[in-house]
Coordinates of C-alpha atoms and ligand atoms in Angstrom, one line a residue:
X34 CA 0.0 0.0 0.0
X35 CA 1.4 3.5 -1.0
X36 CA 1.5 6.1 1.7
X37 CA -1.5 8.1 0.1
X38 CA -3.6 5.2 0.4
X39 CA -1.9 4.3 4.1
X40 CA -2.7 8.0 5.0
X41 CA -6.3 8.0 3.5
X42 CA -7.0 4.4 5.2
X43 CA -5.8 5.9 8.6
X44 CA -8.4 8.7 8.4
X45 CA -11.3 6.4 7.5
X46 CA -10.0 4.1 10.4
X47 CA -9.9 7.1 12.9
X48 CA -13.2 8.4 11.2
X49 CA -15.0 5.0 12.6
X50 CA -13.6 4.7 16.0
X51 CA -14.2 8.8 17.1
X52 CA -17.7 8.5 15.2
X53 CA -16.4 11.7 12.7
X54 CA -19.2 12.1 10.3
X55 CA -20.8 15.2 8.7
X56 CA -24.3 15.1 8.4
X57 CA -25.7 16.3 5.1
X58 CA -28.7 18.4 5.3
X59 CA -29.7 17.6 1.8
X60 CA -32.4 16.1 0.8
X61 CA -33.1 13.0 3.2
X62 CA -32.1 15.4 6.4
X63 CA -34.6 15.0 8.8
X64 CA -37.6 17.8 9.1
X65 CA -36.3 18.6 12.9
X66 CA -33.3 18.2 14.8
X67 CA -35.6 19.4 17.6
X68 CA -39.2 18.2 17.2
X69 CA -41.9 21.4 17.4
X70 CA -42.1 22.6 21.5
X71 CA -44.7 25.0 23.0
X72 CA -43.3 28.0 25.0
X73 CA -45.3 31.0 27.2
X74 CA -43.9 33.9 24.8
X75 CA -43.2 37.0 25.9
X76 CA -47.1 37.2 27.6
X77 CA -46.5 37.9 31.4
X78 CA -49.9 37.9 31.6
X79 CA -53.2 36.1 30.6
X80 CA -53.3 35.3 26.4
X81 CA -54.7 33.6 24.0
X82 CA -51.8 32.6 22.4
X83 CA -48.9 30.4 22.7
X84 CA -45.9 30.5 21.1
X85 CA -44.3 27.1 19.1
X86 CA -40.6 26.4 18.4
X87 CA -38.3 23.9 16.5
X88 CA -35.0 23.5 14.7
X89 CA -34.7 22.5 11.9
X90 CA -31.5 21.9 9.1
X91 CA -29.8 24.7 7.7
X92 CA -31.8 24.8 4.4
X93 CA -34.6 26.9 2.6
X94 CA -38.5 25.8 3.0
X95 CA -41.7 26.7 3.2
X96 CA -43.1 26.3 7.2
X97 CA -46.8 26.7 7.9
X98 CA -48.2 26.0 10.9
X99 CA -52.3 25.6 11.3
X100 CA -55.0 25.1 14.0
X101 CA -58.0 23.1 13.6
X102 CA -61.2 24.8 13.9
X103 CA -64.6 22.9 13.6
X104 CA -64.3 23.9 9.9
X105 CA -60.8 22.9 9.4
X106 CA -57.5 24.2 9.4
X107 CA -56.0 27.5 9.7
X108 CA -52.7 28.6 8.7
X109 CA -51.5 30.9 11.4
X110 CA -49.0 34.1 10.9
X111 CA -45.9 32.7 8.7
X112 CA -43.1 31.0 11.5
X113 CA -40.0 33.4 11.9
X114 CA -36.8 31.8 11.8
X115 CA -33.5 32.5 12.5
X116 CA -29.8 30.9 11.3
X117 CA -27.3 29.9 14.2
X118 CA -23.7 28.7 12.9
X119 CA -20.7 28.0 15.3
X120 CA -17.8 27.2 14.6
X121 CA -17.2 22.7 14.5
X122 CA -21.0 22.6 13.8
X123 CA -23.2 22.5 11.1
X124 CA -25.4 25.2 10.9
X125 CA -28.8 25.2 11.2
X126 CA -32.5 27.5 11.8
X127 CA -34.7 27.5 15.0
X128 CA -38.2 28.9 14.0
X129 CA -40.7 30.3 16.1
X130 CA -44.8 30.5 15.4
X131 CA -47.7 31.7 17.0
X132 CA -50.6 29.4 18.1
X133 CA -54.0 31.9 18.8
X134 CA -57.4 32.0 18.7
X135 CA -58.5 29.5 21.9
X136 CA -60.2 30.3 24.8
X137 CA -58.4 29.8 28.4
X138 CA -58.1 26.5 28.7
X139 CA -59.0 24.6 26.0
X140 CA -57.6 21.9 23.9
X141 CA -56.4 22.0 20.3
X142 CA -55.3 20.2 17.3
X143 CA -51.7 22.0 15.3
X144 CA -49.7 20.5 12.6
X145 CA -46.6 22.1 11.1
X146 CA -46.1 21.6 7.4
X147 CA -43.0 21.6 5.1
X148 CA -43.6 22.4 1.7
X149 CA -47.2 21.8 1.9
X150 CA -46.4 18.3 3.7
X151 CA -47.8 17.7 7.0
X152 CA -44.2 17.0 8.7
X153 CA -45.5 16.9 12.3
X154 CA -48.9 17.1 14.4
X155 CA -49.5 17.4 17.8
X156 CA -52.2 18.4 20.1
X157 CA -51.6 21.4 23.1
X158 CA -54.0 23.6 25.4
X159 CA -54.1 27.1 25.5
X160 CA -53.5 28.9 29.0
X161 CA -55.1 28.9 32.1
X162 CA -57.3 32.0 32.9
X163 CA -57.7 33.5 36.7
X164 CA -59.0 31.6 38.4
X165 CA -58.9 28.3 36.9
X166 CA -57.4 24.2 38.3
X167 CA -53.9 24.1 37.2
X168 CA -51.5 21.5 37.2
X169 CA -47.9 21.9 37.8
X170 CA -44.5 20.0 37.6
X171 CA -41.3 21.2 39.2
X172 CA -37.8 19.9 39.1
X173 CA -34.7 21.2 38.7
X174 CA -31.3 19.9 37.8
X175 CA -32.8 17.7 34.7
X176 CA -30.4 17.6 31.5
X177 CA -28.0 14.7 32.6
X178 CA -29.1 11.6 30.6
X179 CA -29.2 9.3 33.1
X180 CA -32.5 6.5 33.5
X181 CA -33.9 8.6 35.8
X182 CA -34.3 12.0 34.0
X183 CA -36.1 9.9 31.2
X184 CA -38.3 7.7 33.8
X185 CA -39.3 11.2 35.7
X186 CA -40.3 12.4 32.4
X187 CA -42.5 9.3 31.8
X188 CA -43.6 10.0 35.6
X189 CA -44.9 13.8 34.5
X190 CA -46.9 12.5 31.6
X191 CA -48.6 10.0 33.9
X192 CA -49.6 13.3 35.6
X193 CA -50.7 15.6 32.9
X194 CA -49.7 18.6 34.0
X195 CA -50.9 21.9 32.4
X196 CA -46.8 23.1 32.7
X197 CA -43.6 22.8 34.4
X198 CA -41.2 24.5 36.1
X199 CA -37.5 23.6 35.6
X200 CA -35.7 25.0 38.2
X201 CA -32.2 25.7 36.9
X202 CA -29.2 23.4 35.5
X203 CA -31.5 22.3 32.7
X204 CA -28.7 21.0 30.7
X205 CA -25.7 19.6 31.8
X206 CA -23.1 20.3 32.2
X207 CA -22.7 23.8 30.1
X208 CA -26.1 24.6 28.9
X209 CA -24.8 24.4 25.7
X210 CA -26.6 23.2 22.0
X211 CA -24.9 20.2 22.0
X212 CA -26.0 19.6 25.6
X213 CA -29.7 20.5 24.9
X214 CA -29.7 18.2 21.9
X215 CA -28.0 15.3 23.9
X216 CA -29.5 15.6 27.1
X217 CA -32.8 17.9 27.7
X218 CA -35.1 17.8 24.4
X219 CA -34.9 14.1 23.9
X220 CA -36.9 12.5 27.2
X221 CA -39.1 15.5 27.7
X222 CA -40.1 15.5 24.1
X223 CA -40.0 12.1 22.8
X224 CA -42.0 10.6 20.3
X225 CA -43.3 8.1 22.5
X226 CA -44.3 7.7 26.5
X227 CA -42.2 4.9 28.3
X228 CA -39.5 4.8 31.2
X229 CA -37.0 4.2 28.6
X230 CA -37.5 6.8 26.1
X231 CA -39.5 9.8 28.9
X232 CA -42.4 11.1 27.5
X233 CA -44.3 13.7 24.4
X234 CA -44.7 17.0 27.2
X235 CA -42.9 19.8 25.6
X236 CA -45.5 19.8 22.2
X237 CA -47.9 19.6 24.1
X238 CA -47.6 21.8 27.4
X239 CA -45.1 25.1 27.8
X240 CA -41.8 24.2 29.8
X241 CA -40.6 27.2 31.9
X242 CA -37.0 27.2 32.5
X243 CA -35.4 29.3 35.3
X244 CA -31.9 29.9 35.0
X245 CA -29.2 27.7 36.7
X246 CA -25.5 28.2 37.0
X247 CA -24.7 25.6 34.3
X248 CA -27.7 27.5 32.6
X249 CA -25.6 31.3 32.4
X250 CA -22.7 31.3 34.8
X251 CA -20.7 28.6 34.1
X252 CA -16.8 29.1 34.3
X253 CA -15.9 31.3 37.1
X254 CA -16.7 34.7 38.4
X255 CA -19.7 34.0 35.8
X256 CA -17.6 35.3 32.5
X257 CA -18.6 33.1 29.9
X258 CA -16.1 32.6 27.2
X259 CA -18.0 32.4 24.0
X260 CA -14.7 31.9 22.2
X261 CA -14.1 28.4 24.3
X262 CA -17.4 27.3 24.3
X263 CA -19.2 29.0 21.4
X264 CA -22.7 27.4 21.9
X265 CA -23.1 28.5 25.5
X266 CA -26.2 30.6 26.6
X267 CA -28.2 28.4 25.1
X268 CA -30.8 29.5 27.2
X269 CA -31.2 32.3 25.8
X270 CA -32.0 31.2 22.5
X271 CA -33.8 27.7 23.1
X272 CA -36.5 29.2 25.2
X273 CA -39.1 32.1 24.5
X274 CA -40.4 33.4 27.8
X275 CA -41.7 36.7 29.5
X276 CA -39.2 39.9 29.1
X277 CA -40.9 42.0 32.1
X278 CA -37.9 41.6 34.7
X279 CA -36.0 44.4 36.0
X280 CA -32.6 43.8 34.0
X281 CA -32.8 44.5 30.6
X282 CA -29.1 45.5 30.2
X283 CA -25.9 44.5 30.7
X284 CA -24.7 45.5 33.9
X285 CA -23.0 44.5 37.4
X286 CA -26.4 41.8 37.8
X287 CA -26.2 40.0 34.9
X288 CA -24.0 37.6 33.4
X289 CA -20.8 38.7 31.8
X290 CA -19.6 37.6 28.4
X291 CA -16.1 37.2 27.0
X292 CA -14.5 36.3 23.5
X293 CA -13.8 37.9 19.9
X294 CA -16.3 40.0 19.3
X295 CA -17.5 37.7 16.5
X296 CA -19.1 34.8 18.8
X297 CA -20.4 38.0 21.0
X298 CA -22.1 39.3 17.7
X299 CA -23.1 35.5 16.9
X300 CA -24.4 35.2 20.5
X301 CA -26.3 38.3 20.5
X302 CA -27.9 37.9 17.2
X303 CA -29.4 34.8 18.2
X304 CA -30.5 35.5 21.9
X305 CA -31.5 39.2 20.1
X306 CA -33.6 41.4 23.2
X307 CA -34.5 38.1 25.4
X308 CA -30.6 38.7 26.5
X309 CA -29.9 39.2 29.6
X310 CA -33.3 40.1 30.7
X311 CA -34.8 36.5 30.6
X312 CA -33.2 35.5 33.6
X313 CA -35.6 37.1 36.0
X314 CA -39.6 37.4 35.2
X315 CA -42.7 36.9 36.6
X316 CA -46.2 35.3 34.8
X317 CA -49.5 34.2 35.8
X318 CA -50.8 31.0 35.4
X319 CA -54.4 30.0 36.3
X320 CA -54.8 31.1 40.2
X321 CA -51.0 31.3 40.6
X322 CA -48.2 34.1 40.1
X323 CA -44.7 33.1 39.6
X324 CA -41.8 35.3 40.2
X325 CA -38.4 33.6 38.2
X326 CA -35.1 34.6 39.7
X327 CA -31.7 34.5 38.7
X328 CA -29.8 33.2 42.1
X329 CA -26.3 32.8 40.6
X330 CA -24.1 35.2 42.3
X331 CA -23.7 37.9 39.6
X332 CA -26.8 39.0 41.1
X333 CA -27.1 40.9 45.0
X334 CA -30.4 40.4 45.9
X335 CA -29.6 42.9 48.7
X336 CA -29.6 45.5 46.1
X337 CA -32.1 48.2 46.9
X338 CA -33.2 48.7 43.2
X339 CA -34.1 44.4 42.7
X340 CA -35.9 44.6 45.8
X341 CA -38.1 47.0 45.1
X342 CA -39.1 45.3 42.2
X343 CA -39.6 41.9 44.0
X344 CA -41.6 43.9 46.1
X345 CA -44.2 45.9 43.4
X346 CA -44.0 42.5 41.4
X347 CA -45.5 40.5 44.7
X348 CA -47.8 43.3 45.7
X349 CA -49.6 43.8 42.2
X350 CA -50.7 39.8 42.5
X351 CA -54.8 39.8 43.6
X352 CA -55.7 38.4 46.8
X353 CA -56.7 35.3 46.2
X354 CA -54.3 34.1 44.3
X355 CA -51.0 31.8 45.2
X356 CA -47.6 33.1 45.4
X357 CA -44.7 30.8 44.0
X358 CA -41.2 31.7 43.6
X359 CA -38.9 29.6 41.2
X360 CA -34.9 30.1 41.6
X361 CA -31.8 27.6 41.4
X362 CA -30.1 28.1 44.4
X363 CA -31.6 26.6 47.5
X364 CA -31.2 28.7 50.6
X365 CA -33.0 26.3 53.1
X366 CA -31.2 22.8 53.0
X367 CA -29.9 19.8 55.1
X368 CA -27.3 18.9 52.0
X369 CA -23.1 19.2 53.2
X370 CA -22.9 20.2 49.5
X371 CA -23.7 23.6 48.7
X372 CA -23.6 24.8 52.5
X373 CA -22.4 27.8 51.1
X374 CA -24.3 28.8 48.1
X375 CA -27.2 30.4 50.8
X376 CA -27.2 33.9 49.1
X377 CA -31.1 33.9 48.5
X378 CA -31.9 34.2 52.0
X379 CA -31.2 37.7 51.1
X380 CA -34.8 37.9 49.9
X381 CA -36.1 35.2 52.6
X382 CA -37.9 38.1 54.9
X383 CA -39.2 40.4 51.9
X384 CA -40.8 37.1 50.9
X385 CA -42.5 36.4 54.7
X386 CA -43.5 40.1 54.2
X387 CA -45.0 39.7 50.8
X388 CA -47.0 36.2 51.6
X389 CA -45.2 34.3 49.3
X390 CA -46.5 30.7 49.9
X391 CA -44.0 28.3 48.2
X392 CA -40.1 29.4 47.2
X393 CA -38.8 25.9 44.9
X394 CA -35.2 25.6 43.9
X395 CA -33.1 23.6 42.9
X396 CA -29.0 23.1 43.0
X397 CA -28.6 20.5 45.5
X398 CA -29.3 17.5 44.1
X399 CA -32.5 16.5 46.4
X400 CA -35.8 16.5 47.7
X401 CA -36.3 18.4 50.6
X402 CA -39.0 20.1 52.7
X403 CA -37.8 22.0 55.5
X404 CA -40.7 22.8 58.4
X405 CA -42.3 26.7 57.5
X406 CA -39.3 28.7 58.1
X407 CA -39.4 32.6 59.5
X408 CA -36.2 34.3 58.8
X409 CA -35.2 37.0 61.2
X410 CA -33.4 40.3 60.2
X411 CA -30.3 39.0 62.4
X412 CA -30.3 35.1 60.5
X413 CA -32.2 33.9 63.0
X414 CA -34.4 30.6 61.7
X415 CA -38.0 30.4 63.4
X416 CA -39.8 27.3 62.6
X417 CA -43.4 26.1 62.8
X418 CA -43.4 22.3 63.3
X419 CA -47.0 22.5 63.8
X420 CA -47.5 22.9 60.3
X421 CA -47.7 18.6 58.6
X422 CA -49.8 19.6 55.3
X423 CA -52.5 16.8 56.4
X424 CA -53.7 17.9 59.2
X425 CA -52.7 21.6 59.7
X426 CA -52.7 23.0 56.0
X427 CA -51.5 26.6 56.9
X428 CA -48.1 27.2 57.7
X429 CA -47.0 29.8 59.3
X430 CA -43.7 31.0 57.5
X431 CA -42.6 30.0 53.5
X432 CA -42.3 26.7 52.4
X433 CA -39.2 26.1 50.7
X434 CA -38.8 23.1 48.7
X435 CA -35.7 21.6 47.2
X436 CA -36.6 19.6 44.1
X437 CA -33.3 19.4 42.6
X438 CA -33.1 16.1 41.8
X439 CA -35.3 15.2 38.5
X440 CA -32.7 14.2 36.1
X441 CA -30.2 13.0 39.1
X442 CA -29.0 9.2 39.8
X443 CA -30.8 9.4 43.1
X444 CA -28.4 8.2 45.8
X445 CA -25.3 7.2 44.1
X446 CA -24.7 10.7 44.4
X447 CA -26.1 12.4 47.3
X448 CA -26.0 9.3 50.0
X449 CA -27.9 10.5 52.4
X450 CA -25.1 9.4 55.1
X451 CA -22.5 11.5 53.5
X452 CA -24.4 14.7 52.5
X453 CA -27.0 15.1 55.2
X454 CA -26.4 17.8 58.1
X455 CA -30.1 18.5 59.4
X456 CA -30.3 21.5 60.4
X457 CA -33.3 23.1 62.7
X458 CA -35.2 23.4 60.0
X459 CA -34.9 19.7 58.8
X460 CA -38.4 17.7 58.1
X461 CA -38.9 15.3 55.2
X462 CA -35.1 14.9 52.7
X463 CA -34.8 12.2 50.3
X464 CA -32.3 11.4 47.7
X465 CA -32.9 7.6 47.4
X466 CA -33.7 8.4 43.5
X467 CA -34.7 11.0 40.9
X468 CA -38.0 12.5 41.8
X469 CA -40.4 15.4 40.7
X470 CA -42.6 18.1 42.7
X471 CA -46.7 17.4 41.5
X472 CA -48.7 20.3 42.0
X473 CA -52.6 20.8 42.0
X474 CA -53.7 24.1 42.6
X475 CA -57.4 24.5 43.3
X476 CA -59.3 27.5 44.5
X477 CA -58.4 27.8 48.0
X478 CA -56.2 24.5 48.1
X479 CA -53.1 23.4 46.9
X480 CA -51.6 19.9 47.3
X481 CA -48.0 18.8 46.4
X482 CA -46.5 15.1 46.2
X483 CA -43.3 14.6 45.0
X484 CA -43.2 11.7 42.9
X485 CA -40.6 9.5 42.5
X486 CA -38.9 8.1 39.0
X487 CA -40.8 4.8 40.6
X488 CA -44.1 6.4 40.1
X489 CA -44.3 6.4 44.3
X490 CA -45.4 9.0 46.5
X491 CA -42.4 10.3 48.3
X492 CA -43.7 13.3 50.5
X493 CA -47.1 14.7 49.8
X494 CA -48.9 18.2 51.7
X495 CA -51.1 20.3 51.3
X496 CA -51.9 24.4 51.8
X497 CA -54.9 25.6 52.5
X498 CA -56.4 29.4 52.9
Ligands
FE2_198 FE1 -26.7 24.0 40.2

């Protein structure tokens, strides 16, 4: 063999064992790389419309998307899309499209079409007026790939929930593209429900993702360096949520970026006005008001300015209606990891003050639900252990729950006899396995079971008013 064939055999050889191929978005290139998802939008408030994303490959086509009506399909406003190309990767076009026309609450039909081809189809529900039953799911800590991320997944279909909450670290372990594609979209939007493969939520129901620190602050001192990881910040690009939050431009509370100014420009163009104010919003949901924060530690929530904000955002919300708050970093846990990543407390007595009802994060890798917790202005921890959510429903302090565990190996990570400190405020903790938070919010009640990957009940309470 002559060296040009030696050298031309060693590159096939090497192509086989590191898997090097280049996919050909030609002709027989899949519709998506990322099947069609429903998101909120930027609609803080009650709407009748939802907003539908996919990617697709990098080449020219004709998207429609429709609703059925009782007289058949309508094409709604033409999808937008945009082109994304990093370096090492093949390009290729997310699109966005408006779903309208359904009152709160009600079930529809969509298809997406290609060309004129019906490429994919799909049934969702539009959102929840005032008042109105919702279901919820909460976890946090999901994109790792492991069993249990796909068999929670499976779990939250079993429970039909009208959304969820992901509380942070959605995709491991850079919140990259590449780690969307490989290990958030394909359990929570699978083709088909089973343990094994998750279950069909996101085309159906609108995730809500709250931002982690493998979400946005991911090397240290939270400068991201686009030129070392181009694709980072996914988050700010993958999801379409409300732009109401109080930091709309770059500044000492949001995250930093560094790199040529060609991956900023490549970045910004793709993340367009949803960067960096996404990281902190608020919507309504049925009878409940969520406030989204950004916990990582680019932000002080001691700052005068946030707080006020916090403050009008929590005192505009109608009586009557619940109070949830959604960040990643748990400041109430029994865990020895993350001991010191407590920096929400800063906001733990303006939420007493406001009423809030249930705080959920994430970060540390378990369930937990501390007794209602009173924080004093000197760190002083008051608990009510009267409070069992059976038979007294109304707790007298903020719940805070820890669900950080839904895409977690359960206890081969967070043993409970190597990372558990209980603290004062210690009640029900459990990391024997990955888990989600169901919630059912009716009227006056509220009731909350955190499920595990094995379909069983691991805590359940309730709240009443
Ligand atoms: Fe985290």
């Amino acid at each position: 063999m002559n060296f040009r064939y030696r050298v031309i055999w060693t590159v096939l050889l090497v192509a086989a064992v590191v898997g090097f191929n280049l996919p050909t978005f030609g002709a027989d290139a899949p519709d998506f790389l990322v099947a069609p998802y429903v998101q909120l939008g930027n609609r803080p408030d009650f709407s009748d419309a939802m907003t539908l994303m996919w990617h697709a490959p990098d080449r020219d086509a004709a998207w429609a998307v429709e609703v059925k009506r009782p007289d058949g399909w309508q094409k709604m406003a033409p999808p937008r899309g945009s082109r994304l190309h990093y370096p090492d990767r093949d390009a290729f076009r997310i699109y966005t499209a408006q779903l309208r026309g359904y009152p709160p609450g009600s079930r529809f039909a969509y298809r997406v079409k290609r060309d004129n081809t019906v490429v994919f189809q799909a049934s969702g529900q539009s959102r929840k007026g005032p008042g109105a039953p919702t279901r919820i799911a909460v976890m946090g800590d999901t994109g790792t790939g492991t069993p249990g991320q796909a068999a929670v997944a499976y779990r939250i279909n079993e429970f039909q929930p009208d959304y969820a909450v992901i509380l942070g670290d959605i995709a491991y372990s850079r919140g990259t593209v590449k780690n969307y594609y490989d290990w958030f979209y394909p359990p929570y939007n699978a083709n088909k429900a089973s343990m094994k493969d998750g279950g069909p939520l996101m085309r159906a129901l609108p995730f809500v993702g709250v931002a982690g620190n493998h979400d946005i602050s991911i090397s240290w001192k939270s400068i991201t360096d686009l030129d070392k990881i181009p694709d980072a910040l996914a988050y700010f690009f993958f999801w379409d949520q409300p732009l109401n939050g109080p930091l709309g431009v770059v500044g000492p509370f949001t995250p930093k970026l560094a790199g040529s100014d060609a991956a900023k420009k490549r970045f910004l163009a793709a993340a367009g006005k949803r960067f960096p104010r996404m990281a902190n919003f608020s919507f309504d949901y049925g009878n409940v008001h969520w406030l989204v924060l950004d916990s990582n530690p680019h932000v002080d929530w001691r700052d005068a300015k946030l707080r006020a904000w916090v403050a009008a955002d929590l005192d505009a919300v109608p009586k009557g209606v619940w109070r949830m708050v959604a960040y990643h970093h748990a400041a109430f846990h029994s865990s020895s990891h993350h001991a010191d990543a407590l920096q929400m407390r800063a906001l733990a007595r303006l939420f007493e003050q406001k009423h809030v009802d249930v705080v959920f994060a994430g970060h540390v890798h378990e369930y937990e639900r501390p007794h209602p917790i009173r924080y004093g202005a000197e760190g002083t921890i008051t608990v009510d252990r009267s409070y069992d959510g059976v038979k007294d429903t109304t707790p007298n302090g903020v719940l805070y729950v820890t669900s950080g565990i839904g895409g977690q190996r359960g206890a081969s990570e967070y043993l409970g006899g190597v990372a558990y400190r209980p603290k004062v405020y210690t009640n029900v903790y459990d990391t024997s396995q990955a888990s989600y938070t169901a919630v059912e919010v009716n009227g006056a009640r509220m009731e909350l079971r955190q499920i595990g990957a094995d379909g069983k009940i691991v805590d359940r309470f309730a709240l009443t008013r």
